[in-house]
């Protein structure tokens, strides 16, 4: 299947074509395909010089296929049919899309929520294999997952070395841990950044173990690869030119849709790629997933698949490569380095500082500004606010004409699936019951009450994605954070904190970073999670 970029708007097509022609005249397509690190300026060159390995992955990653075939055959022979991926950001988002598209099961752990982690660990432990994936080898969430699973395996009389497979960069702390523990290890290309790693070991190892056809994925990417060096017929160039030029013209809110696509969940992967790559130095492109267009002047709607005016069509492997290439092109047009993430460390450092300063004492949450049933409200609320409805209304009114509202939920992503439904309930009735108890439903309810974009992120997952944009991009965001009481915590073996304590510290650390920039930010704490979500959605429904 050919990979193509189509514009239904003549003006958009003309702008993209003109911009692509200028880039071609500058020799950019050939230079990028050849891995020229000077394309983003002298300040970016040192980083770019060690981050362009993704251009070669359709070919170089084929060397992994025999090893992956052996590992997949081994776990099948041993009856290990529950594959868990412990990873964050670029280490989890691509495998999630690959496996969802291939319709093969993969449990993704990219959370510190105790309930969600306990749910995974208690599921078929006797048939579980865990892929622990971290580029840096020091990701706190992934390190915690590894420790929890090691203890669970030992408690069950299972040798962790028989069940844990590590994916990391050469020389990382995780490689040393894996070597000492006797874990099988697959080393990734160190010249590939995390969010560009879909076709590397980080994307392929868990996907292959889960049963996806990763060879086909590489074939799809290899098919489009030659066109990325061309001045014409280059989908990556045309897409990147469109994204960058439209953002410079003020259309910097990218609404991603995948109606009628054979690919499942690609906008979630694109969200991290573009937000973390472009959201810096006060500029950037904000991806918005799952939103309906409002017709606002700063919206750019792009569809994955055959429907829509502006659409990108092609198989998944090619889509990965084309969007990576386009993001690099857009970065050049915006004048930023698309390979660094200068503000991501700030929230991590705040988290570590909060944990260290508190010691064994409670974390410094402060006192609620008001309480509405099972919801405590923290932060600056509108003058005269008496209840949750007043707080939500105030946040919506605080969004500037060029801004956005970000909802960030540090909760169990799958808790809504536990909602009881009658045994005779139809599929539609069951789905409606889930939506009525799903915190993610809040995004749509609030979006219906404003023309400004509303994003939704699960914490701390989004910290490895849109978290960079929140702090490094245009400072026009308004932030609504949701945390919840922990009734049954999970210890992190060998560490002085539990998962629940770490989760709260991550929320407070990120909130501190946002408030420090003078942005409107409120934290809602659910003293009873189920009741709190129901109350929050009911209030939002009635705004």
Tab-separated table of N, CA and C in Angstrom, residues 55 102 159:
chain	number	residue	atom	x	y	z
A	55	UNK	N	16.597	6.805	11.050
A	55	UNK	CA	16.516	6.778	9.585
A	55	UNK	C	16.965	5.435	9.013
A	102	UNK	N	-2.395	-5.030	15.376
A	102	UNK	CA	-2.285	-6.442	15.018
A	102	UNK	C	-3.298	-7.309	15.752
A	159	UNK	N	11.732	-18.083	39.331
A	159	UNK	CA	12.991	-17.367	39.159
A	159	UNK	C	12.760	-16.194	38.206
